[in-house]
Coordinates of C-alpha atoms in Angstrom, one line a residue:
M3 CA 58.3 -23.4 7.0
R4 CA 57.8 -25.3 3.7
F5 CA 59.2 -24.3 0.4
N6 CA 56.9 -22.5 -2.1
Y7 CA 57.4 -25.2 -4.7
Q8 CA 54.9 -23.7 -7.1
V9 CA 56.7 -20.5 -7.5
I10 CA 60.1 -22.3 -7.5
V11 CA 59.0 -24.4 -10.5
N12 CA 57.4 -21.4 -12.2
I13 CA 60.7 -19.4 -12.0
I14 CA 62.8 -22.3 -13.2
G15 CA 60.5 -22.6 -16.2
L16 CA 61.1 -19.0 -16.9
L17 CA 64.9 -19.4 -16.6
L18 CA 64.8 -22.4 -19.1
M19 CA 62.8 -20.3 -21.6
L20 CA 65.4 -17.5 -21.3
N21 CA 68.2 -20.1 -21.7
G22 CA 66.5 -21.4 -24.9
V23 CA 66.2 -17.9 -26.3
F24 CA 70.0 -17.4 -25.7
M25 CA 70.6 -20.6 -27.6
L26 CA 68.7 -19.3 -30.6
L27 CA 71.1 -16.3 -30.7
C28 CA 73.7 -18.7 -32.1
I29 CA 71.6 -19.3 -35.3
P30 CA 73.0 -16.3 -37.3
F31 CA 76.6 -17.6 -36.9
S32 CA 75.5 -21.1 -37.8
M33 CA 73.8 -19.8 -41.0
Y34 CA 76.7 -17.4 -41.9
F35 CA 79.5 -20.0 -41.5
G36 CA 77.3 -22.9 -42.7
E37 CA 79.3 -25.6 -40.9
G38 CA 76.4 -28.0 -40.2
D39 CA 75.4 -27.1 -36.7
L40 CA 72.2 -25.1 -37.5
M41 CA 69.7 -27.9 -36.9
A42 CA 71.4 -28.9 -33.6
I43 CA 71.1 -25.4 -32.3
N44 CA 67.5 -25.0 -33.5
W45 CA 66.4 -28.2 -31.8
S46 CA 68.4 -27.4 -28.6
G47 CA 66.7 -24.0 -28.3
L48 CA 63.2 -25.3 -29.1
I49 CA 63.5 -28.2 -26.7
T50 CA 64.7 -25.9 -23.9
I51 CA 62.0 -23.3 -24.5
C52 CA 59.3 -26.0 -24.7
A53 CA 60.5 -27.6 -21.4
G54 CA 60.5 -24.3 -19.7
A55 CA 57.2 -23.3 -21.1
I56 CA 55.6 -26.5 -19.8
L57 CA 56.9 -25.9 -16.3
W58 CA 55.8 -22.2 -16.4
F59 CA 52.4 -23.0 -17.8
V60 CA 51.4 -25.7 -15.3
T61 CA 52.3 -23.3 -12.4
K62 CA 51.3 -20.0 -13.9
D63 CA 48.2 -19.6 -11.6
L64 CA 50.1 -18.9 -8.5
S65 CA 48.1 -18.8 -5.3
N66 CA 51.1 -17.6 -3.3
K67 CA 53.7 -15.4 -5.0
E68 CA 55.8 -14.7 -1.9
L69 CA 59.4 -15.7 -2.0
K70 CA 61.3 -16.4 1.1
K71 CA 65.1 -16.3 1.3
K72 CA 65.4 -20.1 1.4
D73 CA 63.2 -20.2 -1.7
G74 CA 65.6 -17.9 -3.4
Y75 CA 68.6 -20.1 -2.6
L76 CA 66.8 -23.2 -3.9
I77 CA 65.8 -21.4 -7.1
V78 CA 69.4 -20.3 -7.8
T79 CA 70.8 -23.7 -7.1
L80 CA 68.2 -25.7 -9.2
G81 CA 68.1 -23.0 -11.8
W82 CA 71.8 -23.3 -12.6
V83 CA 71.7 -27.1 -12.5
S84 CA 68.7 -27.3 -14.8
M85 CA 70.2 -24.7 -17.2
S86 CA 73.5 -26.7 -17.3
C87 CA 71.6 -29.9 -18.1
F88 CA 69.8 -28.3 -21.0
G89 CA 72.9 -26.3 -22.0
T90 CA 74.5 -29.6 -23.0
L91 CA 72.1 -30.1 -25.9
P92 CA 74.0 -28.0 -28.5
Y93 CA 77.2 -29.9 -27.8
I94 CA 75.5 -33.4 -27.8
L95 CA 73.1 -32.9 -30.8
S96 CA 75.9 -31.3 -33.0
G97 CA 78.3 -34.1 -32.1
A98 CA 80.9 -31.5 -30.9
I99 CA 80.9 -33.2 -27.4
P100 CA 78.8 -36.4 -27.8
N101 CA 79.5 -37.6 -24.2
F102 CA 77.0 -36.2 -21.7
T103 CA 79.5 -36.0 -18.8
D104 CA 82.0 -34.1 -20.9
A105 CA 79.2 -31.8 -22.3
F106 CA 77.9 -31.2 -18.8
F107 CA 81.4 -30.3 -17.6
E108 CA 81.9 -27.9 -20.5
T109 CA 78.5 -26.3 -19.9
I110 CA 78.8 -25.8 -16.2
S111 CA 82.4 -24.6 -16.6
G112 CA 80.9 -21.9 -18.9
Y113 CA 78.0 -20.9 -16.6
T114 CA 80.3 -20.7 -13.5
T115 CA 82.9 -18.8 -15.6
T116 CA 85.5 -21.3 -14.4
G117 CA 87.1 -21.6 -17.9
A118 CA 88.2 -25.2 -17.7
S119 CA 87.6 -27.2 -20.9
I120 CA 87.7 -30.7 -22.2
L121 CA 88.2 -29.6 -25.8
T122 CA 91.7 -30.1 -27.2
D123 CA 91.2 -28.8 -30.7
I124 CA 89.0 -25.7 -30.3
E125 CA 89.4 -24.4 -33.8
S126 CA 87.8 -27.5 -35.3
V127 CA 84.5 -26.9 -33.5
H128 CA 81.7 -25.3 -35.5
K129 CA 81.4 -21.6 -35.1
G130 CA 77.8 -21.7 -33.8
I131 CA 78.8 -24.1 -31.1
L132 CA 81.8 -21.9 -30.2
F133 CA 79.5 -18.9 -29.9
W134 CA 77.2 -20.9 -27.5
R135 CA 80.3 -21.9 -25.5
S136 CA 81.3 -18.2 -25.2
L137 CA 77.6 -17.2 -24.5
T138 CA 77.4 -19.6 -21.5
Q139 CA 80.2 -17.7 -19.9
W140 CA 78.7 -14.3 -20.7
I141 CA 75.3 -15.4 -19.2
G142 CA 77.1 -16.7 -16.1
G143 CA 79.2 -13.5 -15.8
M144 CA 76.2 -11.3 -15.0
G145 CA 73.8 -14.1 -14.1
I146 CA 70.6 -15.1 -15.8
I147 CA 69.1 -14.9 -12.3
V148 CA 69.7 -11.2 -12.4
L149 CA 68.0 -11.0 -15.8
A150 CA 65.0 -12.9 -14.3
V151 CA 64.9 -10.5 -11.4
A152 CA 64.1 -7.7 -14.0
I153 CA 61.2 -9.8 -15.4
L154 CA 59.6 -11.2 -12.2
P155 CA 57.9 -8.0 -11.1
I156 CA 55.9 -8.2 -14.4
L157 CA 54.6 -11.5 -13.1
G158 CA 53.8 -10.1 -9.7
I159 CA 56.7 -11.9 -8.0
G160 CA 59.3 -10.0 -5.9
G161 CA 62.9 -10.6 -6.9
M162 CA 64.9 -9.4 -3.9
Q163 CA 65.5 -12.9 -2.4
L164 CA 66.8 -14.1 -5.7
F165 CA 69.1 -11.1 -6.0
V166 CA 70.5 -11.7 -2.4
A167 CA 71.0 -15.4 -3.2
E168 CA 72.8 -14.7 -6.5
S169 CA 74.9 -11.7 -5.5
P170 CA 78.5 -12.5 -4.5
G171 CA 79.1 -9.2 -2.8
I172 CA 79.4 -8.5 1.0
S173 CA 76.0 -6.8 1.1
P174 CA 73.1 -6.6 -1.4
D175 CA 73.3 -2.9 -1.8
K176 CA 71.0 -1.6 -4.5
L177 CA 72.0 0.9 -7.1
Q178 CA 68.3 1.9 -7.5
P179 CA 65.5 1.9 -4.9
R180 CA 63.7 -0.9 -6.7
I181 CA 65.4 -4.2 -7.4
K182 CA 63.9 -4.4 -10.9
E183 CA 65.6 -1.2 -11.8
T184 CA 68.8 -2.4 -10.3
A185 CA 68.8 -5.5 -12.4
K186 CA 68.0 -3.6 -15.6
R187 CA 70.7 -1.1 -14.9
L188 CA 73.3 -3.8 -14.3
W189 CA 72.5 -5.6 -17.5
L190 CA 72.5 -2.4 -19.5
I191 CA 76.0 -1.6 -18.2
Y192 CA 77.1 -5.2 -18.8
V193 CA 75.9 -5.1 -22.4
M194 CA 77.5 -1.7 -23.1
L195 CA 80.9 -2.7 -21.7
T196 CA 80.7 -5.9 -23.8
G197 CA 80.0 -3.8 -26.9
V198 CA 82.8 -1.4 -26.2
E199 CA 85.4 -4.2 -25.7
T200 CA 84.2 -6.1 -28.8
T201 CA 84.6 -2.9 -30.8
L202 CA 88.1 -2.2 -29.5
L203 CA 89.2 -5.8 -30.1
W204 CA 87.7 -5.6 -33.7
I205 CA 89.6 -2.4 -34.3
G206 CA 92.7 -4.0 -32.9
G207 CA 92.8 -6.6 -35.7
M208 CA 90.5 -9.5 -34.6
T209 CA 87.7 -10.7 -36.9
F210 CA 84.3 -9.6 -35.7
F211 CA 83.5 -13.2 -34.6
D212 CA 86.7 -13.5 -32.6
A213 CA 86.3 -10.0 -31.1
L214 CA 82.7 -10.8 -30.1
N215 CA 83.6 -14.1 -28.5
H216 CA 86.5 -12.7 -26.6
G217 CA 84.4 -9.7 -25.5
L218 CA 81.8 -12.1 -24.1
T219 CA 84.3 -14.2 -22.2
T220 CA 86.5 -11.4 -20.9
M221 CA 83.5 -9.6 -19.4
A222 CA 82.4 -12.8 -17.7
P223 CA 85.4 -13.4 -16.8
G224 CA 86.2 -16.9 -17.9
G225 CA 88.9 -17.0 -20.5
I226 CA 87.3 -19.3 -23.0
S227 CA 88.8 -18.5 -26.4
T228 CA 88.0 -19.4 -30.0
K229 CA 91.7 -20.3 -30.6
N230 CA 93.8 -23.2 -29.4
A231 CA 96.6 -20.8 -28.4
S232 CA 94.1 -18.5 -26.5
A233 CA 95.1 -14.8 -26.7
A234 CA 98.6 -15.6 -27.8
H235 CA 97.1 -16.4 -31.3
F236 CA 96.5 -12.7 -31.9
S237 CA 98.8 -9.6 -32.1
P238 CA 99.8 -7.8 -28.9
F239 CA 96.8 -6.3 -27.1
R240 CA 96.8 -2.6 -26.4
F241 CA 93.5 -2.2 -24.5
Y242 CA 94.1 -3.9 -21.2
L243 CA 94.6 -1.4 -18.4
G244 CA 95.5 -2.9 -15.0
T245 CA 95.7 -1.5 -11.5
C246 CA 98.0 -4.3 -10.4
V247 CA 101.1 -2.1 -10.7
L248 CA 103.2 -3.8 -8.0
L249 CA 102.6 -7.4 -9.3
T250 CA 103.2 -6.3 -12.8
A251 CA 106.5 -4.6 -11.9
I252 CA 107.7 -7.7 -10.0
T253 CA 106.6 -10.0 -12.8
T254 CA 108.2 -7.8 -15.5
V255 CA 111.6 -7.8 -13.8
A256 CA 111.4 -11.5 -13.1
I257 CA 110.5 -12.3 -16.7
Y258 CA 113.2 -10.0 -18.0
F259 CA 116.0 -11.8 -16.0
A260 CA 114.5 -15.3 -16.2
S261 CA 113.7 -15.5 -19.9
G262 CA 116.1 -13.0 -21.4
T263 CA 113.4 -11.4 -23.5
G264 CA 113.3 -7.6 -24.2
F265 CA 111.8 -5.2 -21.6
E266 CA 108.8 -4.4 -23.8
Q267 CA 107.8 -8.0 -24.2
S268 CA 108.5 -8.8 -20.6
F269 CA 106.3 -5.9 -19.5
R270 CA 103.5 -6.8 -21.9
N271 CA 103.5 -10.5 -20.9
G272 CA 103.7 -9.5 -17.2
L273 CA 100.8 -7.0 -17.3
F274 CA 98.6 -9.3 -19.4
Q275 CA 99.1 -12.4 -17.3
V276 CA 98.8 -10.5 -13.9
V277 CA 95.5 -9.0 -14.9
S278 CA 94.2 -12.2 -16.4
V279 CA 95.2 -14.4 -13.4
V280 CA 94.2 -11.9 -10.6
T281 CA 90.7 -11.5 -12.2
T282 CA 90.7 -15.3 -13.0
T283 CA 89.8 -14.4 -16.6
G284 CA 91.9 -17.2 -17.8
F285 CA 93.5 -16.0 -21.1
V286 CA 97.2 -16.6 -21.6
S287 CA 99.7 -14.9 -23.8
A288 CA 102.6 -17.1 -22.8
D289 CA 103.3 -20.2 -20.7
Y290 CA 104.3 -18.5 -17.4
T291 CA 105.2 -21.9 -15.9
Q292 CA 108.3 -22.0 -18.1
W293 CA 109.6 -18.6 -16.9
S294 CA 110.9 -19.5 -13.4
S295 CA 109.8 -21.3 -10.2
F296 CA 109.4 -17.9 -8.5
I297 CA 107.0 -16.6 -11.2
T298 CA 105.0 -19.9 -11.1
L299 CA 104.6 -19.6 -7.3
L300 CA 103.7 -15.9 -7.6
F301 CA 101.0 -16.6 -10.1
F302 CA 99.7 -19.5 -8.0
I303 CA 99.3 -17.0 -5.1
M304 CA 97.5 -14.6 -7.4
L305 CA 94.8 -17.3 -8.1
F306 CA 93.5 -16.7 -4.5
I307 CA 93.2 -12.9 -4.8
G308 CA 90.2 -12.5 -7.1
A309 CA 88.7 -9.3 -8.4
S310 CA 86.1 -6.9 -6.8
A311 CA 83.3 -7.9 -4.5
G312 CA 80.5 -7.8 -7.1
S313 CA 82.5 -9.7 -9.6
T314 CA 81.8 -13.3 -10.5
S315 CA 85.5 -14.0 -10.8
G316 CA 87.0 -16.7 -8.7
G317 CA 89.3 -16.2 -5.8
V318 CA 88.6 -14.9 -2.3
K319 CA 88.0 -11.3 -3.7
I320 CA 90.2 -8.3 -2.8
V321 CA 87.6 -6.7 -0.4
R322 CA 87.7 -9.8 1.8
H323 CA 91.5 -9.8 1.9
V324 CA 91.4 -6.1 2.9
I325 CA 88.9 -6.6 5.7
L326 CA 90.7 -9.7 7.0
L327 CA 94.0 -7.9 7.0
K328 CA 92.5 -4.9 8.8
N329 CA 90.9 -7.1 11.3
S330 CA 94.1 -8.9 12.0
I331 CA 96.0 -5.7 12.6
L332 CA 93.2 -4.4 14.9
E333 CA 93.4 -7.7 16.9
L334 CA 97.0 -6.8 17.7
K335 CA 95.9 -3.3 18.8
R336 CA 93.2 -4.8 20.9
Q337 CA 95.7 -7.0 22.7
L338 CA 97.6 -3.8 23.6
H339 CA 94.5 -1.9 24.5
P340 CA 91.9 -4.4 25.8
S341 CA 89.4 -1.7 26.8
A342 CA 89.4 0.1 23.5
I343 CA 86.6 -0.2 21.0
I344 CA 88.2 -0.2 17.6
P345 CA 85.9 -1.2 14.7
V346 CA 87.1 -2.5 11.4
R347 CA 86.5 0.2 8.8
F348 CA 86.1 -0.1 5.0
N349 CA 85.6 3.0 2.9
K350 CA 85.3 5.0 6.1
T351 CA 82.4 2.9 7.3
A352 CA 82.4 0.5 10.2
V353 CA 82.1 -3.1 9.2
P354 CA 79.6 -5.0 11.4
K355 CA 81.1 -7.9 13.3
D356 CA 78.9 -10.5 11.7
I357 CA 80.3 -9.5 8.3
T358 CA 83.8 -10.0 9.5
F359 CA 82.8 -13.4 11.0
N360 CA 81.2 -14.3 7.6
I361 CA 84.4 -13.4 5.8
L362 CA 86.5 -15.5 8.2
A363 CA 84.1 -18.4 7.7
F364 CA 84.1 -18.0 3.9
I365 CA 87.9 -18.1 3.8
M366 CA 88.1 -21.1 6.0
I367 CA 85.6 -23.0 3.8
Y368 CA 87.5 -21.8 0.7
I369 CA 90.8 -23.1 2.1
S370 CA 89.1 -26.4 3.2
I371 CA 87.7 -27.0 -0.2
F372 CA 91.0 -26.2 -1.8
S373 CA 92.8 -28.6 0.5
I374 CA 90.3 -31.4 0.1
G375 CA 90.2 -30.9 -3.7
S376 CA 94.0 -31.0 -3.9
I377 CA 94.2 -34.2 -1.9
V378 CA 91.5 -35.8 -4.1
M379 CA 93.3 -34.8 -7.3
A380 CA 96.7 -36.1 -5.9
S381 CA 95.0 -39.4 -5.0
L382 CA 94.1 -39.8 -8.6
G383 CA 97.8 -39.9 -9.6
V384 CA 98.3 -36.3 -10.6
D385 CA 101.5 -34.6 -9.4
L386 CA 101.2 -32.2 -6.5
E387 CA 101.9 -29.0 -8.5
T388 CA 99.2 -29.9 -11.1
A389 CA 96.7 -31.1 -8.4
M390 CA 97.0 -27.8 -6.4
G391 CA 97.0 -25.6 -9.5
S392 CA 94.0 -27.2 -11.1
V393 CA 91.9 -26.9 -7.9
A394 CA 93.0 -23.3 -7.4
T395 CA 92.0 -22.3 -10.9
S396 CA 88.7 -24.0 -10.6

């Protein structure tokens, strides 16, 4: 069956218009700080909106509004690529990152919440551009696709296939009976949590601009900061609560004996780094590679853990680890009891075999990409530790 190219182009046009609107949200910061990036942001937003409007207008009279699953996957792929291409405009037009390749890397790193950056002196970049940099991560954190899903029913287009293609979870369970309501609810929660964190960081001593930017990039999670030293630039954080008790305890003890720092600082550094690394948020409060080889290896392993199933964080995701571990244990039981029917259960519910196979396939692909990427990086002359670490974090 052929792709429905008309509706694909129409939705990509809508995504670009939304992307342009987000760019224009940087204008208040450009005007307030007056650092000379106002015109660049204005033109970037207008060019993106106009390009999207043209695509949307020429395809607005849809003869067939039905979206198939393969249409959804193509829209998500082309949508992120086209948004990343136009997302380079603020960097290029302002001169912050004049090279397209570098600007594209910075932009796609933001949208994918990877957190890698080519910038070496972040604090010299204009505030409006820094806000756009943080905003790309915030958009990627929830997904502009999910925002579009809330709008598509107004245009008479169903959004379920887009939601399935964008969702990183094991199954596309809906919080509400209608997908539009689900998307709206998710964005409402996302905005509220961002607001709460921004407020807490502001109360904790950050300026409003820094608090807002760190709120955006922590929710994503991506770890892009407005400071060269990342979170270490600020006073000790008191608002991070983690559930990684065992890892924090091990890290705290290891830091205490390896670095000779006090227990309070060892615990604070351990807790902050564990939560940041496990969720692939990317903020750092200290250089953990200087503590000890054991801690460096421990944190390297954490990069593969990931956060919850619905999160856009990196890593394999905890739920996949749990199901894989349970399935491995059950395989041993099945060897002892060949006739027994023992399903893998998660949250007291039997997990279908196809889900387990999908998880196994995902992990194999993940490991393969990691291995190939590490070999490629090593072939470029990078030492093995840096090669493997850079690929794992990305």
